[in-house]
């Protein structure tokens, strides 16, 4: 098999220098893409000329980008979210879009509870007080037997619900397409969004981002929450009207927020959310654990090898059979020649090393995208 794979997702190699080994063993050349800069449409087109597959992060695959890349066969997303990819344009261009559902579920659910506990026990303030010469008590609240509201009851929402059982929490969930049997097995009550907002002490957001869900939590929803409510978002920043959230915290409509995602990542200078009271922000890091990275890396490699071999991938979001003609497949024949090298880039591709050993390390910057 011949072909070039470009890696944009820094976690692919950050956790495991040998993550690309399956690709190289299949005869593919692995190229480290520019992981520490946001590329314009023109820059992305330029960088991806001749590339057959990408390990994608947050770069924008627009219609213009996809139409300009006749050699591209598959976009393998490192993680779950595919809101940066025009899926209809990908389908029209014969490009497979695959993600890694379920691979980061446990890590994101853990991080969700990390944010809940840090908010409930006012952990940042406790850490500050611990460094002062005179200590004073910092009073928090318990999660024990509180009401948890989960918006979005897919795999991550369900994993959060399982953890909530350990805190003897009453769990409500809102998801128009949730399976009642899944909720029943976990002792979760499926309710309307209005009921969830009114009754939950902690609300955690795990919905997918699309045109219909963008900004789904705004001023009206924050005003409908309890004054003591804690709000968690480890889904997508675009689900929330961020200025409304900052105002809700400033004016005390809710008690606190724990955010792993923002509208702009990294945030713009002087973004009001950065100075909002009782707000804990982590850098879109909820999926970043050693265990999840190994699972995602393995599945990403499987997707790419399957697609470039003419097999259907396990996760094909374009929902069509993989055929050489549909993919406008270039010649990707297996060869018995020398193993390909690893190439590093910084917006322009520059060959820096030839691969002669069995180890594979991609020197890319540490960008994290769930």
PDB file of N, CA, C and O in Angstrom, residues 118-191:
ATOM      1  N   UNK A 118     -14.918  20.007  41.768  1.00  0.00           N
ATOM      2  CA  UNK A 118     -14.110  21.210  41.962  1.00  0.00           C
ATOM      3  C   UNK A 118     -14.996  22.425  42.214  1.00  0.00           C
ATOM      4  O   UNK A 118     -14.676  23.285  43.051  1.00  0.00           O
ATOM      5  N   UNK A 119     -16.114  22.515  41.499  1.00  0.00           N
ATOM      6  CA  UNK A 119     -17.050  23.619  41.712  1.00  0.00           C
ATOM      7  C   UNK A 119     -17.761  23.495  43.049  1.00  0.00           C
ATOM      8  O   UNK A 119     -17.857  24.462  43.815  1.00  0.00           O
ATOM      9  N   UNK A 120     -18.276  22.306  43.334  1.00  0.00           N
ATOM     10  CA  UNK A 120     -19.065  22.100  44.547  1.00  0.00           C
ATOM     11  C   UNK A 120     -18.245  22.387  45.804  1.00  0.00           C
ATOM     12  O   UNK A 120     -18.752  22.955  46.778  1.00  0.00           O
ATOM     13  N   UNK A 121     -16.963  22.004  45.772  1.00  0.00           N
ATOM     14  CA  UNK A 121     -16.106  22.213  46.945  1.00  0.00           C
ATOM     15  C   UNK A 121     -15.209  23.442  46.819  1.00  0.00           C
ATOM     16  O   UNK A 121     -14.332  23.649  47.645  1.00  0.00           O
ATOM     17  N   UNK A 122     -15.454  24.268  45.798  1.00  0.00           N
ATOM     18  CA  UNK A 122     -14.736  25.531  45.605  1.00  0.00           C
ATOM     19  C   UNK A 122     -13.224  25.305  45.661  1.00  0.00           C
ATOM     20  O   UNK A 122     -12.475  25.984  46.367  1.00  0.00           O
ATOM     21  N   UNK A 123     -12.780  24.341  44.894  1.00  0.00           N
ATOM     22  CA  UNK A 123     -11.388  23.905  44.943  1.00  0.00           C
ATOM     23  C   UNK A 123     -10.378  25.011  44.629  1.00  0.00           C
ATOM     24  O   UNK A 123      -9.362  25.139  45.328  1.00  0.00           O
ATOM     25  N   UNK A 124     -10.585  25.861  43.594  1.00  0.00           N
ATOM     26  CA  UNK A 124      -9.598  26.922  43.348  1.00  0.00           C
ATOM     27  C   UNK A 124      -9.417  27.843  44.553  1.00  0.00           C
ATOM     28  O   UNK A 124      -8.290  28.216  44.885  1.00  0.00           O
ATOM     29  N   UNK A 125     -10.520  28.196  45.225  1.00  0.00           N
ATOM     30  CA  UNK A 125     -10.419  29.057  46.402  1.00  0.00           C
ATOM     31  C   UNK A 125      -9.714  28.339  47.547  1.00  0.00           C
ATOM     32  O   UNK A 125      -8.893  28.917  48.270  1.00  0.00           O
ATOM     33  N   UNK A 126     -10.018  27.050  47.723  1.00  0.00           N
ATOM     34  CA  UNK A 126      -9.351  26.281  48.768  1.00  0.00           C
ATOM     35  C   UNK A 126      -7.839  26.229  48.532  1.00  0.00           C
ATOM     36  O   UNK A 126      -7.044  26.322  49.481  1.00  0.00           O
ATOM     37  N   UNK A 127      -7.441  26.064  47.295  1.00  0.00           N
ATOM     38  CA  UNK A 127      -6.014  26.017  46.977  1.00  0.00           C
ATOM     39  C   UNK A 127      -5.345  27.363  47.262  1.00  0.00           C
ATOM     40  O   UNK A 127      -4.215  27.413  47.755  1.00  0.00           O
ATOM     41  N   UNK A 128      -6.054  28.446  46.960  1.00  0.00           N
ATOM     42  CA  UNK A 128      -5.491  29.772  47.244  1.00  0.00           C
ATOM     43  C   UNK A 128      -5.349  29.986  48.742  1.00  0.00           C
ATOM     44  O   UNK A 128      -4.298  30.455  49.222  1.00  0.00           O
ATOM     45  N   UNK A 129      -6.385  29.654  49.511  1.00  0.00           N
ATOM     46  CA  UNK A 129      -6.354  29.849  50.963  1.00  0.00           C
ATOM     47  C   UNK A 129      -5.230  29.023  51.595  1.00  0.00           C
ATOM     48  O   UNK A 129      -4.579  29.451  52.551  1.00  0.00           O
ATOM     49  N   UNK A 130      -4.982  27.843  51.046  1.00  0.00           N
ATOM     50  CA  UNK A 130      -3.960  26.963  51.613  1.00  0.00           C
ATOM     51  C   UNK A 130      -2.561  27.565  51.529  1.00  0.00           C
ATOM     52  O   UNK A 130      -1.660  27.158  52.278  1.00  0.00           O
ATOM     53  N   UNK A 131      -2.345  28.549  50.643  1.00  0.00           N
ATOM     54  CA  UNK A 131      -1.024  29.179  50.505  1.00  0.00           C
ATOM     55  C   UNK A 131      -0.899  30.447  51.333  1.00  0.00           C
ATOM     56  O   UNK A 131       0.177  31.054  51.350  1.00  0.00           O
ATOM     57  N   UNK A 132      -1.966  30.868  51.994  1.00  0.00           N
ATOM     58  CA  UNK A 132      -1.956  32.108  52.765  1.00  0.00           C
ATOM     59  C   UNK A 132      -1.489  31.855  54.197  1.00  0.00           C
ATOM     60  O   UNK A 132      -1.632  30.750  54.729  1.00  0.00           O
ATOM     61  N   UNK A 133      -0.939  32.880  54.867  1.00  0.00           N
ATOM     62  CA  UNK A 133      -0.442  32.697  56.234  1.00  0.00           C
ATOM     63  C   UNK A 133      -1.541  32.425  57.254  1.00  0.00           C
ATOM     64  O   UNK A 133      -1.290  31.810  58.290  1.00  0.00           O
ATOM     65  N   UNK A 134      -2.737  32.914  56.974  1.00  0.00           N
ATOM     66  CA  UNK A 134      -3.874  32.671  57.869  1.00  0.00           C
ATOM     67  C   UNK A 134      -4.953  31.955  57.075  1.00  0.00           C
ATOM     68  O   UNK A 134      -5.400  32.459  56.043  1.00  0.00           O
ATOM     69  N   UNK A 135      -5.346  30.789  57.539  1.00  0.00           N
ATOM     70  CA  UNK A 135      -6.374  30.022  56.851  1.00  0.00           C
ATOM     71  C   UNK A 135      -7.764  30.397  57.341  1.00  0.00           C
ATOM     72  O   UNK A 135      -7.961  30.757  58.501  1.00  0.00           O
ATOM     73  N   UNK A 136      -8.729  30.315  56.442  1.00  0.00           N
ATOM     74  CA  UNK A 136     -10.127  30.431  56.844  1.00  0.00           C
ATOM     75  C   UNK A 136     -10.919  29.342  56.148  1.00  0.00           C
ATOM     76  O   UNK A 136     -10.462  28.753  55.152  1.00  0.00           O
ATOM     77  N   UNK A 137     -12.072  29.047  56.666  1.00  0.00           N
ATOM     78  CA  UNK A 137     -12.875  27.960  56.125  1.00  0.00           C
ATOM     79  C   UNK A 137     -13.532  28.363  54.807  1.00  0.00           C
ATOM     80  O   UNK A 137     -14.008  29.485  54.663  1.00  0.00           O
ATOM     81  N   UNK A 138     -13.545  27.430  53.870  1.00  0.00           N
ATOM     82  CA  UNK A 138     -14.205  27.622  52.575  1.00  0.00           C
ATOM     83  C   UNK A 138     -15.343  26.611  52.509  1.00  0.00           C
ATOM     84  O   UNK A 138     -15.107  25.409  52.448  1.00  0.00           O
ATOM     85  N   UNK A 139     -16.550  27.091  52.545  1.00  0.00           N
ATOM     86  CA  UNK A 139     -17.713  26.201  52.607  1.00  0.00           C
ATOM     87  C   UNK A 139     -18.217  25.864  51.213  1.00  0.00           C
ATOM     88  O   UNK A 139     -18.516  26.740  50.406  1.00  0.00           O
ATOM     89  N   UNK A 140     -18.311  24.576  50.933  1.00  0.00           N
ATOM     90  CA  UNK A 140     -18.853  24.125  49.665  1.00  0.00           C
ATOM     91  C   UNK A 140     -20.187  23.433  49.856  1.00  0.00           C
ATOM     92  O   UNK A 140     -20.856  23.608  50.881  1.00  0.00           O
ATOM     93  N   UNK A 141     -20.566  22.664  48.869  1.00  0.00           N
ATOM     94  CA  UNK A 141     -21.800  21.877  48.947  1.00  0.00           C
ATOM     95  C   UNK A 141     -21.481  20.442  48.548  1.00  0.00           C
ATOM     96  O   UNK A 141     -20.474  20.173  47.890  1.00  0.00           O
ATOM     97  N   UNK A 142     -22.330  19.512  48.956  1.00  0.00           N
ATOM     98  CA  UNK A 142     -22.165  18.112  48.599  1.00  0.00           C
ATOM     99  C   UNK A 142     -22.812  17.800  47.259  1.00  0.00           C
ATOM    100  O   UNK A 142     -23.773  18.450  46.861  1.00  0.00           O
ATOM    101  N   UNK A 143     -22.279  16.782  46.597  1.00  0.00           N
ATOM    102  CA  UNK A 143     -22.982  16.214  45.453  1.00  0.00           C
ATOM    103  C   UNK A 143     -23.954  15.119  45.902  1.00  0.00           C
ATOM    104  O   UNK A 143     -24.896  14.784  45.172  1.00  0.00           O
ATOM    105  N   UNK A 144     -23.721  14.572  47.059  1.00  0.00           N
ATOM    106  CA  UNK A 144     -24.521  13.485  47.610  1.00  0.00           C
ATOM    107  C   UNK A 144     -26.011  13.812  47.575  1.00  0.00           C
ATOM    108  O   UNK A 144     -26.464  14.833  48.079  1.00  0.00           O
ATOM    109  N   UNK A 145     -26.765  12.954  46.905  1.00  0.00           N
ATOM    110  CA  UNK A 145     -28.226  13.018  46.826  1.00  0.00           C
ATOM    111  C   UNK A 145     -28.757  14.286  46.164  1.00  0.00           C
ATOM    112  O   UNK A 145     -29.923  14.628  46.324  1.00  0.00           O
ATOM    113  N   UNK A 146     -27.916  14.967  45.416  1.00  0.00           N
ATOM    114  CA  UNK A 146     -28.392  16.104  44.635  1.00  0.00           C
ATOM    115  C   UNK A 146     -29.067  15.596  43.360  1.00  0.00           C
ATOM    116  O   UNK A 146     -28.975  14.421  42.997  1.00  0.00           O
ATOM    117  N   UNK A 147     -29.753  16.499  42.651  1.00  0.00           N
ATOM    118  CA  UNK A 147     -30.381  16.169  41.372  1.00  0.00           C
ATOM    119  C   UNK A 147     -29.469  16.612  40.237  1.00  0.00           C
ATOM    120  O   UNK A 147     -29.106  17.786  40.145  1.00  0.00           O
ATOM    121  N   UNK A 148     -29.097  15.650  39.417  1.00  0.00           N
ATOM    122  CA  UNK A 148     -28.227  15.909  38.271  1.00  0.00           C
ATOM    123  C   UNK A 148     -29.048  15.906  36.995  1.00  0.00           C
ATOM    124  O   UNK A 148     -29.810  14.968  36.742  1.00  0.00           O
ATOM    125  N   UNK A 149     -28.883  16.934  36.182  1.00  0.00           N
ATOM    126  CA  UNK A 149     -29.549  17.002  34.887  1.00  0.00           C
ATOM    127  C   UNK A 149     -28.547  16.843  33.765  1.00  0.00           C
ATOM    128  O   UNK A 149     -27.568  17.605  33.690  1.00  0.00           O
ATOM    129  N   UNK A 150     -28.769  15.860  32.906  1.00  0.00           N
ATOM    130  CA  UNK A 150     -27.853  15.575  31.800  1.00  0.00           C
ATOM    131  C   UNK A 150     -28.547  15.933  30.493  1.00  0.00           C
ATOM    132  O   UNK A 150     -29.597  15.375  30.155  1.00  0.00           O
ATOM    133  N   UNK A 151     -27.986  16.859  29.751  1.00  0.00           N
ATOM    134  CA  UNK A 151     -28.525  17.251  28.450  1.00  0.00           C
ATOM    135  C   UNK A 151     -27.679  16.566  27.379  1.00  0.00           C
ATOM    136  O   UNK A 151     -26.505  16.888  27.197  1.00  0.00           O
ATOM    137  N   UNK A 152     -28.282  15.598  26.696  1.00  0.00           N
ATOM    138  CA  UNK A 152     -27.553  14.769  25.750  1.00  0.00           C
ATOM    139  C   UNK A 152     -27.242  13.441  26.402  1.00  0.00           C
ATOM    140  O   UNK A 152     -26.333  13.335  27.230  1.00  0.00           O
ATOM    141  N   UNK A 153     -28.024  12.407  26.041  1.00  0.00           N
ATOM    142  CA  UNK A 153     -27.917  11.126  26.742  1.00  0.00           C
ATOM    143  C   UNK A 153     -27.351  10.049  25.827  1.00  0.00           C
ATOM    144  O   UNK A 153     -27.872   8.952  25.721  1.00  0.00           O
ATOM    145  N   UNK A 154     -26.252  10.390  25.153  1.00  0.00           N
ATOM    146  CA  UNK A 154     -25.526   9.404  24.368  1.00  0.00           C
ATOM    147  C   UNK A 154     -24.564   8.649  25.261  1.00  0.00           C
ATOM    148  O   UNK A 154     -24.777   8.519  26.470  1.00  0.00           O
ATOM    149  N   UNK A 155     -23.475   8.164  24.685  1.00  0.00           N
ATOM    150  CA  UNK A 155     -22.559   7.320  25.461  1.00  0.00           C
ATOM    151  C   UNK A 155     -21.933   8.083  26.622  1.00  0.00           C
ATOM    152  O   UNK A 155     -21.788   7.532  27.729  1.00  0.00           O
ATOM    153  N   UNK A 156     -21.568   9.352  26.407  1.00  0.00           N
ATOM    154  CA  UNK A 156     -20.949  10.117  27.484  1.00  0.00           C
ATOM    155  C   UNK A 156     -21.980  10.467  28.558  1.00  0.00           C
ATOM    156  O   UNK A 156     -21.708  10.326  29.760  1.00  0.00           O
ATOM    157  N   UNK A 157     -23.155  10.903  28.140  1.00  0.00           N
ATOM    158  CA  UNK A 157     -24.202  11.191  29.114  1.00  0.00           C
ATOM    159  C   UNK A 157     -24.532   9.984  29.969  1.00  0.00           C
ATOM    160  O   UNK A 157     -24.728  10.082  31.193  1.00  0.00           O
ATOM    161  N   UNK A 158     -24.575   8.819  29.356  1.00  0.00           N
ATOM    162  CA  UNK A 158     -24.865   7.600  30.106  1.00  0.00           C
ATOM    163  C   UNK A 158     -23.717   7.238  31.049  1.00  0.00           C
ATOM    164  O   UNK A 158     -23.946   6.755  32.162  1.00  0.00           O
ATOM    165  N   UNK A 159     -22.472   7.483  30.622  1.00  0.00           N
ATOM    166  CA  UNK A 159     -21.333   7.217  31.505  1.00  0.00           C
ATOM    167  C   UNK A 159     -21.352   8.143  32.709  1.00  0.00           C
ATOM    168  O   UNK A 159     -20.997   7.735  33.828  1.00  0.00           O
ATOM    169  N   UNK A 160     -21.770   9.381  32.511  1.00  0.00           N
ATOM    170  CA  UNK A 160     -21.918  10.310  33.634  1.00  0.00           C
ATOM    171  C   UNK A 160     -23.007   9.807  34.590  1.00  0.00           C
ATOM    172  O   UNK A 160     -22.847   9.846  35.816  1.00  0.00           O
ATOM    173  N   UNK A 161     -24.106   9.317  34.034  1.00  0.00           N
ATOM    174  CA  UNK A 161     -25.197   8.806  34.865  1.00  0.00           C
ATOM    175  C   UNK A 161     -24.736   7.626  35.719  1.00  0.00           C
ATOM    176  O   UNK A 161     -25.149   7.488  36.883  1.00  0.00           O
ATOM    177  N   UNK A 162     -23.919   6.767  35.158  1.00  0.00           N
ATOM    178  CA  UNK A 162     -23.407   5.624  35.934  1.00  0.00           C
ATOM    179  C   UNK A 162     -22.592   6.105  37.123  1.00  0.00           C
ATOM    180  O   UNK A 162     -22.693   5.562  38.234  1.00  0.00           O
ATOM    181  N   UNK A 163     -21.768   7.113  36.924  1.00  0.00           N
ATOM    182  CA  UNK A 163     -20.964   7.644  38.014  1.00  0.00           C
ATOM    183  C   UNK A 163     -21.841   8.326  39.063  1.00  0.00           C
ATOM    184  O   UNK A 163     -21.529   8.284  40.263  1.00  0.00           O
ATOM    185  N   UNK A 164     -22.920   8.932  38.624  1.00  0.00           N
ATOM    186  CA  UNK A 164     -23.812   9.625  39.558  1.00  0.00           C
ATOM    187  C   UNK A 164     -24.452   8.664  40.557  1.00  0.00           C
ATOM    188  O   UNK A 164     -24.806   9.057  41.669  1.00  0.00           O
ATOM    189  N   UNK A 165     -24.590   7.408  40.162  1.00  0.00           N
ATOM    190  CA  UNK A 165     -25.178   6.426  41.068  1.00  0.00           C
ATOM    191  C   UNK A 165     -24.335   6.267  42.323  1.00  0.00           C
ATOM    192  O   UNK A 165     -24.847   5.989  43.412  1.00  0.00           O
ATOM    193  N   UNK A 166     -23.027   6.447  42.192  1.00  0.00           N
ATOM    194  CA  UNK A 166     -22.146   6.348  43.346  1.00  0.00           C
ATOM    195  C   UNK A 166     -22.336   7.470  44.338  1.00  0.00           C
ATOM    196  O   UNK A 166     -21.933   7.348  45.505  1.00  0.00           O
ATOM    197  N   UNK A 167     -22.948   8.564  43.910  1.00  0.00           N
ATOM    198  CA  UNK A 167     -23.245   9.689  44.790  1.00  0.00           C
ATOM    199  C   UNK A 167     -24.727   9.694  45.204  1.00  0.00           C
ATOM    200  O   UNK A 167     -25.200  10.665  45.784  1.00  0.00           O
ATOM    201  N   UNK A 168     -25.435   8.606  44.899  1.00  0.00           N
ATOM    202  CA  UNK A 168     -26.868   8.484  45.193  1.00  0.00           C
ATOM    203  C   UNK A 168     -27.626   9.703  44.691  1.00  0.00           C
ATOM    204  O   UNK A 168     -28.475  10.280  45.371  1.00  0.00           O
ATOM    205  N   UNK A 169     -27.313  10.125  43.487  1.00  0.00           N
ATOM    206  CA  UNK A 169     -27.967  11.292  42.902  1.00  0.00           C
ATOM    207  C   UNK A 169     -29.245  10.874  42.184  1.00  0.00           C
ATOM    208  O   UNK A 169     -29.335   9.777  41.633  1.00  0.00           O
ATOM    209  N   UNK A 170     -30.211  11.752  42.204  1.00  0.00           N
ATOM    210  CA  UNK A 170     -31.363  11.619  41.320  1.00  0.00           C
ATOM    211  C   UNK A 170     -30.940  12.159  39.965  1.00  0.00           C
ATOM    212  O   UNK A 170     -30.370  13.265  39.877  1.00  0.00           O
ATOM    213  N   UNK A 171     -31.152  11.397  38.907  1.00  0.00           N
ATOM    214  CA  UNK A 171     -30.649  11.795  37.593  1.00  0.00           C
ATOM    215  C   UNK A 171     -31.809  12.000  36.622  1.00  0.00           C
ATOM    216  O   UNK A 171     -32.642  11.106  36.419  1.00  0.00           O
ATOM    217  N   UNK A 172     -31.830  13.186  36.020  1.00  0.00           N
ATOM    218  CA  UNK A 172     -32.761  13.528  34.953  1.00  0.00           C
ATOM    219  C   UNK A 172     -31.961  13.653  33.658  1.00  0.00           C
ATOM    220  O   UNK A 172     -30.783  14.020  33.681  1.00  0.00           O
ATOM    221  N   UNK A 173     -32.581  13.356  32.552  1.00  0.00           N
ATOM    222  CA  UNK A 173     -31.899  13.508  31.265  1.00  0.00           C
ATOM    223  C   UNK A 173     -32.877  14.046  30.234  1.00  0.00           C
ATOM    224  O   UNK A 173     -34.073  13.721  30.259  1.00  0.00           O
ATOM    225  N   UNK A 174     -32.336  14.872  29.339  1.00  0.00           N
ATOM    226  CA  UNK A 174     -33.123  15.354  28.208  1.00  0.00           C
ATOM    227  C   UNK A 174     -32.377  15.039  26.929  1.00  0.00           C
ATOM    228  O   UNK A 174     -31.216  15.426  26.749  1.00  0.00           O
ATOM    229  N   UNK A 175     -33.032  14.306  26.056  1.00  0.00           N
ATOM    230  CA  UNK A 175     -32.476  13.960  24.751  1.00  0.00           C
ATOM    231  C   UNK A 175     -33.631  13.437  23.909  1.00  0.00           C
ATOM    232  O   UNK A 175     -34.195  12.384  24.206  1.00  0.00           O
ATOM    233  N   UNK A 176     -34.009  14.164  22.855  1.00  0.00           N
ATOM    234  CA  UNK A 176     -35.167  13.735  22.052  1.00  0.00           C
ATOM    235  C   UNK A 176     -35.020  12.359  21.422  1.00  0.00           C
ATOM    236  O   UNK A 176     -36.020  11.725  21.090  1.00  0.00           O
ATOM    237  N   UNK A 177     -33.786  11.875  21.258  1.00  0.00           N
ATOM    238  CA  UNK A 177     -33.607  10.572  20.613  1.00  0.00           C
ATOM    239  C   UNK A 177     -33.052   9.522  21.577  1.00  0.00           C
ATOM    240  O   UNK A 177     -32.584   8.470  21.159  1.00  0.00           O
ATOM    241  N   UNK A 178     -33.136   9.795  22.872  1.00  0.00           N
ATOM    242  CA  UNK A 178     -32.633   8.831  23.862  1.00  0.00           C
ATOM    243  C   UNK A 178     -33.500   7.576  23.861  1.00  0.00           C
ATOM    244  O   UNK A 178     -34.713   7.630  23.650  1.00  0.00           O
ATOM    245  N   UNK A 179     -32.854   6.438  24.108  1.00  0.00           N
ATOM    246  CA  UNK A 179     -33.577   5.173  24.203  1.00  0.00           C
ATOM    247  C   UNK A 179     -34.137   5.013  25.617  1.00  0.00           C
ATOM    248  O   UNK A 179     -33.373   4.989  26.582  1.00  0.00           O
ATOM    249  N   UNK A 180     -35.444   4.900  25.781  1.00  0.00           N
ATOM    250  CA  UNK A 180     -36.031   4.756  27.119  1.00  0.00           C
ATOM    251  C   UNK A 180     -35.466   3.582  27.896  1.00  0.00           C
ATOM    252  O   UNK A 180     -35.301   3.658  29.119  1.00  0.00           O
ATOM    253  N   UNK A 181     -35.141   2.485  27.193  1.00  0.00           N
ATOM    254  CA  UNK A 181     -34.610   1.328  27.901  1.00  0.00           C
ATOM    255  C   UNK A 181     -33.236   1.615  28.502  1.00  0.00           C
ATOM    256  O   UNK A 181     -32.904   1.122  29.586  1.00  0.00           O
ATOM    257  N   UNK A 182     -32.422   2.420  27.812  1.00  0.00           N
ATOM    258  CA  UNK A 182     -31.109   2.786  28.353  1.00  0.00           C
ATOM    259  C   UNK A 182     -31.268   3.633  29.607  1.00  0.00           C
ATOM    260  O   UNK A 182     -30.554   3.452  30.595  1.00  0.00           O
ATOM    261  N   UNK A 183     -32.220   4.561  29.556  1.00  0.00           N
ATOM    262  CA  UNK A 183     -32.482   5.384  30.737  1.00  0.00           C
ATOM    263  C   UNK A 183     -33.010   4.529  31.889  1.00  0.00           C
ATOM    264  O   UNK A 183     -32.593   4.683  33.042  1.00  0.00           O
ATOM    265  N   UNK A 184     -33.903   3.621  31.582  1.00  0.00           N
ATOM    266  CA  UNK A 184     -34.472   2.767  32.615  1.00  0.00           C
ATOM    267  C   UNK A 184     -33.424   1.910  33.301  1.00  0.00           C
ATOM    268  O   UNK A 184     -33.455   1.731  34.527  1.00  0.00           O
ATOM    269  N   UNK A 185     -32.501   1.370  32.532  1.00  0.00           N
ATOM    270  CA  UNK A 185     -31.449   0.530  33.108  1.00  0.00           C
ATOM    271  C   UNK A 185     -30.587   1.300  34.093  1.00  0.00           C
ATOM    272  O   UNK A 185     -30.045   0.710  35.037  1.00  0.00           O
ATOM    273  N   UNK A 186     -30.449   2.600  33.894  1.00  0.00           N
ATOM    274  CA  UNK A 186     -29.605   3.420  34.756  1.00  0.00           C
ATOM    275  C   UNK A 186     -30.416   4.185  35.803  1.00  0.00           C
ATOM    276  O   UNK A 186     -29.842   4.993  36.554  1.00  0.00           O
ATOM    277  N   UNK A 187     -31.710   3.968  35.848  1.00  0.00           N
ATOM    278  CA  UNK A 187     -32.544   4.666  36.812  1.00  0.00           C
ATOM    279  C   UNK A 187     -32.671   6.147  36.529  1.00  0.00           C
ATOM    280  O   UNK A 187     -32.799   6.964  37.454  1.00  0.00           O
ATOM    281  N   UNK A 188     -32.642   6.511  35.259  1.00  0.00           N
ATOM    282  CA  UNK A 188     -32.685   7.915  34.837  1.00  0.00           C
ATOM    283  C   UNK A 188     -34.078   8.251  34.328  1.00  0.00           C
ATOM    284  O   UNK A 188     -34.678   7.480  33.563  1.00  0.00           O
ATOM    285  N   UNK A 189     -34.584   9.410  34.723  1.00  0.00           N
ATOM    286  CA  UNK A 189     -35.883   9.892  34.244  1.00  0.00           C
ATOM    287  C   UNK A 189     -35.675  10.799  33.038  1.00  0.00           C
ATOM    288  O   UNK A 189     -34.969  11.813  33.133  1.00  0.00           O
ATOM    289  N   UNK A 190     -36.271  10.436  31.903  1.00  0.00           N
ATOM    290  CA  UNK A 190     -36.242  11.296  30.721  1.00  0.00           C
ATOM    291  C   UNK A 190     -37.320  12.363  30.861  1.00  0.00           C
ATOM    292  O   UNK A 190     -38.492  12.045  31.073  1.00  0.00           O
ATOM    293  N   UNK A 191     -36.918  13.627  30.760  1.00  0.00           N
ATOM    294  CA  UNK A 191     -37.840  14.735  31.002  1.00  0.00           C
ATOM    295  C   UNK A 191     -37.652  15.793  29.919  1.00  0.00           C
ATOM    296  O   UNK A 191     -36.713  15.740  29.116  1.00  0.00           O
TER     297      UNK A 191
END
